Short mmCIF file of C-alpha atoms and ligand atoms in Angstrom, two decimals:
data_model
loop_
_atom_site.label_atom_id
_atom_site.label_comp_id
_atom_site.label_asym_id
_atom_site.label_seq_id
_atom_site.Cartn_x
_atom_site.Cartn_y
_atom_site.Cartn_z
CA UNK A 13 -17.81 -53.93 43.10
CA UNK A 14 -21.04 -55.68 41.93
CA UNK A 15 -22.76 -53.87 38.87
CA UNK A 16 -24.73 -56.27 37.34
CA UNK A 17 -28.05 -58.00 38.40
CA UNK A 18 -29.78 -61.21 35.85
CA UNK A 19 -33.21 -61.59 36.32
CA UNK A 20 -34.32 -65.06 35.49
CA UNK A 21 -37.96 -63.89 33.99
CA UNK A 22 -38.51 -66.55 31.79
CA UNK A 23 -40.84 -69.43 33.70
CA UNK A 24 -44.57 -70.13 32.40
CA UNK A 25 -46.07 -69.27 35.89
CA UNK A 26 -48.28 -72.42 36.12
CA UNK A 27 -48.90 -71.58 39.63
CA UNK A 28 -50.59 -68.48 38.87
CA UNK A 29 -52.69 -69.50 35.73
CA UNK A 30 -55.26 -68.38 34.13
CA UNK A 31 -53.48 -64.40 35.29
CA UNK A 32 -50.30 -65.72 33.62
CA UNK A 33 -51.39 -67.48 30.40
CA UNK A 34 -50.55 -64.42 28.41
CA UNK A 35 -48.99 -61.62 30.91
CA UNK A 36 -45.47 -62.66 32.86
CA UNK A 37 -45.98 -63.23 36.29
CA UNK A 38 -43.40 -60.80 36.69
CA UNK A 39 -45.65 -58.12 35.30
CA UNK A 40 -48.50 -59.09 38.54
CA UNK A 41 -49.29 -55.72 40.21
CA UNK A 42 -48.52 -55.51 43.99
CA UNK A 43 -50.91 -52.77 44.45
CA UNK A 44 -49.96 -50.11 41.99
CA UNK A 45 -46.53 -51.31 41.12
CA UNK A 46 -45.57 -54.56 39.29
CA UNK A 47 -43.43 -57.39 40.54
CA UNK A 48 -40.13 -56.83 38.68
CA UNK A 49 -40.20 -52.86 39.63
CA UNK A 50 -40.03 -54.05 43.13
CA UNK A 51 -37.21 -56.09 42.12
CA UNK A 52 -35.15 -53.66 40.42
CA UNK A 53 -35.33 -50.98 43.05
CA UNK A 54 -34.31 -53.30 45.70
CA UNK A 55 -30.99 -53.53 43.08
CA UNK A 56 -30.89 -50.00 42.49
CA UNK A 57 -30.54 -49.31 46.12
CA UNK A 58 -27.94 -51.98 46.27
CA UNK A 59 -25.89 -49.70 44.16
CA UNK A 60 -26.59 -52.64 40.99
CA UNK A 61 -26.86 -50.56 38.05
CA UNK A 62 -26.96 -52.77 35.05
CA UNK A 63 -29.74 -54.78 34.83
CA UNK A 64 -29.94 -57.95 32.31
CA UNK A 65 -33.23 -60.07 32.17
CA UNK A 66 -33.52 -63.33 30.92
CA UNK A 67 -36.88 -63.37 28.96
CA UNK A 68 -39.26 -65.92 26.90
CA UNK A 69 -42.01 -65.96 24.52
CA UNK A 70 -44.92 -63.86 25.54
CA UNK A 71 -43.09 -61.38 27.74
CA UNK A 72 -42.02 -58.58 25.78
CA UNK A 73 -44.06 -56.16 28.53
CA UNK A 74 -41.26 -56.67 30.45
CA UNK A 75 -39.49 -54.44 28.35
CA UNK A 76 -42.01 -51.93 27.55
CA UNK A 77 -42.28 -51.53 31.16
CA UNK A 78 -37.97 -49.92 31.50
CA UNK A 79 -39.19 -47.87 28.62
CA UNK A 80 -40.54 -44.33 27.24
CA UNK A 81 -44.35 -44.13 26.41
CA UNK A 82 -43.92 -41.33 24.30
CA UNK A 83 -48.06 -41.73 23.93
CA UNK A 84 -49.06 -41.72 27.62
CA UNK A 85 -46.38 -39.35 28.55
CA UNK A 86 -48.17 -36.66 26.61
CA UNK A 87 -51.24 -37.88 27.67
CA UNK A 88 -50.26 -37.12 31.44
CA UNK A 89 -47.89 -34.22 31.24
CA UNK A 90 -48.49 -31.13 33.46
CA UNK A 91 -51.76 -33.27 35.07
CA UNK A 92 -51.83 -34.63 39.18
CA UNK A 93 -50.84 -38.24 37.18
CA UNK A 94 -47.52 -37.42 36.28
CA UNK A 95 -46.28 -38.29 40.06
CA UNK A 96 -47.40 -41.73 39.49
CA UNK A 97 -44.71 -42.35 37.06
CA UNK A 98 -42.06 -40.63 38.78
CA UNK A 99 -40.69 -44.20 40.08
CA UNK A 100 -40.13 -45.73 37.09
CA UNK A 101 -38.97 -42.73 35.01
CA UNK A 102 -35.88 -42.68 37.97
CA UNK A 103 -35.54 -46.64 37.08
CA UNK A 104 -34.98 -46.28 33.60
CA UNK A 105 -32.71 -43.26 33.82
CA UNK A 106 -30.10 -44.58 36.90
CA UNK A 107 -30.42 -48.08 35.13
CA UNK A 108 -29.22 -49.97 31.83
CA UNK A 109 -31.58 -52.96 30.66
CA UNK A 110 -30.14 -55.51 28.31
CA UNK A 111 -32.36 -58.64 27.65
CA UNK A 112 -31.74 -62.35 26.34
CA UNK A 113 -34.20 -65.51 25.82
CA UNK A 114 -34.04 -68.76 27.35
CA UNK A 115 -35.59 -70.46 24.22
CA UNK A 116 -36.55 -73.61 25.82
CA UNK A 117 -37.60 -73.43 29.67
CA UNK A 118 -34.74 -76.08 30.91
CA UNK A 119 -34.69 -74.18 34.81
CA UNK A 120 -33.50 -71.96 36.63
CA UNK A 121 -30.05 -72.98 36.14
CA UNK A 122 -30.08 -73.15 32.36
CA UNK A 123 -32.36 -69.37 32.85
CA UNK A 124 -28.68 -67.77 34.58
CA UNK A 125 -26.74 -69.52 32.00
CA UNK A 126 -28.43 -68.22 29.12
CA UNK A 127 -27.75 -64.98 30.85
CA UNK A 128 -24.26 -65.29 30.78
CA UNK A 129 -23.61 -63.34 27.53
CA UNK A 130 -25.08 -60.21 29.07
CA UNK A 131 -22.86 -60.64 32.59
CA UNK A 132 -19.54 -61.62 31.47
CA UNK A 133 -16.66 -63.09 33.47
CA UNK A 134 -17.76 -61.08 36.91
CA UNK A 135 -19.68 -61.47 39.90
CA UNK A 136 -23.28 -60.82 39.98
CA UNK A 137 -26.98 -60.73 41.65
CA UNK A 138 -29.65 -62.74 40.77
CA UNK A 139 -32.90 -61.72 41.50
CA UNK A 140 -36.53 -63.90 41.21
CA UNK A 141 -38.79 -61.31 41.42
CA UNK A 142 -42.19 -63.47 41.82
CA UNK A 143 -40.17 -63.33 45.66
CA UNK A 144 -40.81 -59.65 47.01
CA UNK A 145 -38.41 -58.93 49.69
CA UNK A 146 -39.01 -55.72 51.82
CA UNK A 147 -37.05 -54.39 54.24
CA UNK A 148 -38.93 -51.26 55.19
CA UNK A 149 -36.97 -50.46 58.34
CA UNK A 150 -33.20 -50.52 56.90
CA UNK A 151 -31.00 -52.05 53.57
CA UNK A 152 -32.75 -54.03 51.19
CA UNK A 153 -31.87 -57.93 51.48
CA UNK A 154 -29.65 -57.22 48.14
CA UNK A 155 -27.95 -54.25 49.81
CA UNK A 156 -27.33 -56.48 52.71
CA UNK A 157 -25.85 -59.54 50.58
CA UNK A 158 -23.51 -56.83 48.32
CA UNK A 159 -22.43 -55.88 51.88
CA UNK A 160 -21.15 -59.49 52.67
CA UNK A 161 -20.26 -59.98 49.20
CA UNK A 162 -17.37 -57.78 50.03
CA UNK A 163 -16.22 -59.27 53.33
CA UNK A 164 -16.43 -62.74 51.63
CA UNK A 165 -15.84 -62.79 48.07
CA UNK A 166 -17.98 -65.88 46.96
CA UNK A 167 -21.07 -66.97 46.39
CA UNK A 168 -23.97 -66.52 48.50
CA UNK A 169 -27.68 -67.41 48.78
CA UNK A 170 -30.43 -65.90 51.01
CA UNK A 171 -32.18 -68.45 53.52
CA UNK A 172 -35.11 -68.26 55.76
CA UNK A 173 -36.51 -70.36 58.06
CA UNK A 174 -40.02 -72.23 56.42
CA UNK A 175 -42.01 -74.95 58.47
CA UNK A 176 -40.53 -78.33 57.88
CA UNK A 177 -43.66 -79.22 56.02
CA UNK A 178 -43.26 -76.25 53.42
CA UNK A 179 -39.40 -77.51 52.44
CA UNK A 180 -40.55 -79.56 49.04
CA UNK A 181 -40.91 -76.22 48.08
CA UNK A 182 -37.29 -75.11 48.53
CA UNK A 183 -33.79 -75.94 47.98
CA UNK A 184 -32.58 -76.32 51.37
CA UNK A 185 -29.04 -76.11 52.54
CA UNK A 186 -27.35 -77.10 55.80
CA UNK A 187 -23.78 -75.88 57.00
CA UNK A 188 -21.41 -74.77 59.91
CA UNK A 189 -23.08 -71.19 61.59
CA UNK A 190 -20.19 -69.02 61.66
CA UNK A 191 -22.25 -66.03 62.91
CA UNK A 192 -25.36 -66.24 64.23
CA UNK A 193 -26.81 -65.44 60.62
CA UNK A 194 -24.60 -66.64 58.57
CA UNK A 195 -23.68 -70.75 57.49
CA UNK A 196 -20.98 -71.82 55.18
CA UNK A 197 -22.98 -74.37 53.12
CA UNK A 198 -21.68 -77.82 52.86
CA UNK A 199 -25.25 -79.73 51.48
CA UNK A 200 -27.99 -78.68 49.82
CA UNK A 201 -31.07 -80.45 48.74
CA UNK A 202 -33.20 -79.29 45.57
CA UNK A 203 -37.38 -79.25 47.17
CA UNK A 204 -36.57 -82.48 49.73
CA UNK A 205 -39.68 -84.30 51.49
CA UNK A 206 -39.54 -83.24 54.84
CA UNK A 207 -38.17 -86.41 56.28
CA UNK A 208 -35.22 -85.91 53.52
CA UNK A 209 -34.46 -82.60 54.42
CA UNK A 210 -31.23 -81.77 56.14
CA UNK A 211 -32.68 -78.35 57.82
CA UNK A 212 -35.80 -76.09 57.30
CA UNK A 213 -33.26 -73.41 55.65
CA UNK A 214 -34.82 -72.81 52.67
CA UNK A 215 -33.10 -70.47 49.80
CA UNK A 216 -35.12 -67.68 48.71
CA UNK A 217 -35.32 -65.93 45.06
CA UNK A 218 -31.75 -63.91 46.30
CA UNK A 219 -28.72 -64.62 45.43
CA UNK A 220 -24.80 -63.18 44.76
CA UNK A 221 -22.54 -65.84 41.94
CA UNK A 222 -19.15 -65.73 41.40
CA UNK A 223 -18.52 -65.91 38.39
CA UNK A 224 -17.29 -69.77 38.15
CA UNK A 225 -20.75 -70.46 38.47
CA UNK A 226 -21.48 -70.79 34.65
CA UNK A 227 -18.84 -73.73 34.05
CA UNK A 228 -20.27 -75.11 37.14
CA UNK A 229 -24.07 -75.21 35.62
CA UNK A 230 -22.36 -76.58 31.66
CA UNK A 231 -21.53 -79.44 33.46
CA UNK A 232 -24.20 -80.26 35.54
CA UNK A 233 -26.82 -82.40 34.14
CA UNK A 234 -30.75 -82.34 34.89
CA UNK A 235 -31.89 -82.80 38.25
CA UNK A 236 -35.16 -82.50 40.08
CA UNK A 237 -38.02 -82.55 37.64
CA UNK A 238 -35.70 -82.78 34.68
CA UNK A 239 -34.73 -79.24 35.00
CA UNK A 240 -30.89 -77.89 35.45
CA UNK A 241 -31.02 -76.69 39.04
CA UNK A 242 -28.68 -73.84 40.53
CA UNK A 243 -28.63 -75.71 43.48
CA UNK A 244 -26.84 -78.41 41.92
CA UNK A 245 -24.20 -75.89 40.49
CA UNK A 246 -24.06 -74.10 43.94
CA UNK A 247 -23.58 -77.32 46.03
CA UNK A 248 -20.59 -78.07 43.42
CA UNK A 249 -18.78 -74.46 44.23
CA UNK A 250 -19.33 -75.33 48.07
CA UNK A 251 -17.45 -78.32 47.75
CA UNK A 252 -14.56 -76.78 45.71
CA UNK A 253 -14.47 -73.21 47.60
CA UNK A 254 -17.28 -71.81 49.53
CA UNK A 255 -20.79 -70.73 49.22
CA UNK A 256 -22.47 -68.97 52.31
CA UNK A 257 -25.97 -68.64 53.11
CA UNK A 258 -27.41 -65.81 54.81
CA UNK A 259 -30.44 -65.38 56.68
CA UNK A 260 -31.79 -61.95 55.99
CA UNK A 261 -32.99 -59.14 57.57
CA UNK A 262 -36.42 -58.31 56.55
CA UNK A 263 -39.78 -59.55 54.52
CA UNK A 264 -40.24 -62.25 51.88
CA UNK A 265 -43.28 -62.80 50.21
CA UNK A 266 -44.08 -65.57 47.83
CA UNK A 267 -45.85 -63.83 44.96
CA UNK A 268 -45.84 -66.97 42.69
CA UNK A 269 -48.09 -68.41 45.13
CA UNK A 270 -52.20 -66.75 45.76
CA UNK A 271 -51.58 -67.00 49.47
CA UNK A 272 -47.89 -64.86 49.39
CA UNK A 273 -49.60 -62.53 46.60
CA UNK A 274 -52.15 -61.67 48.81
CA UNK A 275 -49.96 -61.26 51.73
CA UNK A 276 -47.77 -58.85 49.94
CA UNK A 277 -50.64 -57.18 48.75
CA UNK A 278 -52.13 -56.41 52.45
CA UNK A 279 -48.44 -55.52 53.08
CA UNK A 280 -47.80 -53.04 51.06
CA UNK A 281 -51.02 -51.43 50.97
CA UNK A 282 -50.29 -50.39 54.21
CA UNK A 283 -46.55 -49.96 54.35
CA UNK A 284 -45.63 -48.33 51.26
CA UNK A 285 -48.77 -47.42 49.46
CA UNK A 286 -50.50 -45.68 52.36
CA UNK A 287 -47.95 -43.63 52.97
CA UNK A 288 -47.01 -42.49 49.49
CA UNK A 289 -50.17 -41.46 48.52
CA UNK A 290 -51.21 -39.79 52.01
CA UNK A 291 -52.01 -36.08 51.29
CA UNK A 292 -49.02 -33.66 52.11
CA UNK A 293 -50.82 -32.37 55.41
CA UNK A 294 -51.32 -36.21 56.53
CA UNK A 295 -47.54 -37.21 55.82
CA UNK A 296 -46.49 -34.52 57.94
CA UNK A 297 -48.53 -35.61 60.71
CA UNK A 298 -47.02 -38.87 60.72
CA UNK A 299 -43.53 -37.44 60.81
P1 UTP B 324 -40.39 -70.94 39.44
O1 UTP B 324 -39.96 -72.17 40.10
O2 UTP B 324 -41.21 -69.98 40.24
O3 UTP B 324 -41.12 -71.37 38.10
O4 UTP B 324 -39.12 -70.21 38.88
P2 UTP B 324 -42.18 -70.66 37.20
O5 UTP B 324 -42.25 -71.48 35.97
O6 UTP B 324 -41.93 -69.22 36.96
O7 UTP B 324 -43.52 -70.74 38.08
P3 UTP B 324 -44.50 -71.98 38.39
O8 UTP B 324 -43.80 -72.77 39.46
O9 UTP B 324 -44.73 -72.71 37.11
O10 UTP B 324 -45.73 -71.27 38.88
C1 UTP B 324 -38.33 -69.34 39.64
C2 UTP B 324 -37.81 -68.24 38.76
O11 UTP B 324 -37.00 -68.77 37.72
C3 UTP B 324 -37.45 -68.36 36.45
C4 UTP B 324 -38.91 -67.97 36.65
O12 UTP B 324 -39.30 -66.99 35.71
C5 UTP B 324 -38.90 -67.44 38.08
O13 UTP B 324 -38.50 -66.08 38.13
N1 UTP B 324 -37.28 -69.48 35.51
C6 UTP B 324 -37.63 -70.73 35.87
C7 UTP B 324 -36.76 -69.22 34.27
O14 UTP B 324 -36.43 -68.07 33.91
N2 UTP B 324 -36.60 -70.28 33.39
C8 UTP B 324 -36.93 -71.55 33.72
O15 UTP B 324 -36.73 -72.45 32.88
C9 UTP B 324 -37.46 -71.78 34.99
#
């Protein structure tokens, strides 16, 4: 049984500056609710319980978000506002929330091995949360991948299919279909030109490690843009055993990115916001 789920929180953002020169771009509001909220109830409902965040400079708001404010609690109690934290007050009560620092931004690779102290010798998810995945019509994409996680027992990365012009963007994999959703990966290219690309399956901020990974990352050196990539250690544990990709069932938005912020704002204005805020009388109706 998976438990645990890292998020790798540490990166500078530089997509989304000036917002992110002092606030995490995990902390960016999708309507009402910030990114890494999203992120950890798609876990909870995955039945991942202990969360562990790999932090930086800068982003200790992070933590005072899975936490008490004794101040506005008060503030709020017995008032129409109290609803509004209702969400969060269920997070930090059905979840734990350890926290570590990546000192020095090496990538996302060295971000899950700093992480390691916090996980331990089992398998976990990883979670990016600047990628909002929705699934509003069944499982959650990490409910889905804890689902194959226990036919398969090893790794496995979420995939979509991205324009061929869009796959610099991506690590890409390639691999033998064996379902209709589902490729065992045998290469996998760290943000390819298009002409270098061996597929327009791009990986997506999802992902389920054995726990081998972390040797696998110590001895891989920097790739792509000087940075330790996962990819690197993932296409190493496909070669020795088996990684799988999986093509989802649902939404992704890119939140690091204006256009996929604005997208997932539209989104869930009308899919989730709408409807939670819809008088009693109205929410009937739509039943
Ligand atoms: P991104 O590639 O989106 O990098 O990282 P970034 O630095 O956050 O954003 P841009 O590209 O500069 O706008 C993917 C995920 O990996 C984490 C980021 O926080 C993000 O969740 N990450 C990346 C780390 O934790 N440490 C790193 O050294 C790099």
């Amino acid at each position: 049984m998976i438990k645990k789920c890292l998020f790798p929180a540490a990166g500078y953002g530089t997509r989304f500056l000036p917002a992110t020169k002092s606030m995490p771009k995990e902390m960016l509001p999708v309507v009402d609710t910030p990114l890494i909220q999203y992120g950890v109830e798609e876990a909870l409902e995955a039945g991942l319980t202990e969360i562990a965040v790999v932090t930086g400079r800068g982003k200790r708001s992070l933590e005072d978000h899975f936490d008490i404010s004794y101040e506005l609690e008060h503030e709020i109690s017995n008032t129409g506002k109290e609803k509004s934290l209702s969400g969060i007050r269920h997070l930090i009560e059905a979840c734990s929330f350890s926290y570590t620092r990546q000192v020095e931004m090496k990538g996302l690779g060295h971000a899950i091995l700093c992480g390691r102290p916090l996980i331990g010798d089992e398998a976990f998810a990883v979670v990016l949360a600047d990628d909002l995945c929705l699934n509003v019509d069944g499982d959650g994409v990490l409910a889905q991948m804890v689902k194959l996680y226990e036919q398969f027992r090893c790794s496995i990365v979420a995939i979509q299919e991205v324009p061929l012009e869009d796959v610099s963007r991506y690590g890409v994999i390639a691999g033998e279909a064996i379902r209709d959703d589902i490729y065992r990966v045998e290469r996998m290219v760290e943000k390819p030109r298009p002409d270098e690309a061996p597929s327009n399956l791009a990986i997506i901020g999802r992902y389920i490690l054995t726990p081998d990974i972390f040797a696998l990352i110590e001895q891989t050196v920097p790739g792509k843009n000087g940075e330790i990539q996962i990819t690197d250690a993932l296409l190493k544990q496909a070669k020795q055993g088996c990684v799988l990709a999986y093509k989802f069932k649902g939404q992704r938005f890119d939140c690091g990115s204006a256009e996929g912020y604005v997208e997932a704002t539209n989104f869930c204005f009308e899919n989730i916001y709408k409807a939670k805020t819809a008088p009693q009388s109205r929410r009937l109706e739509a039943v």
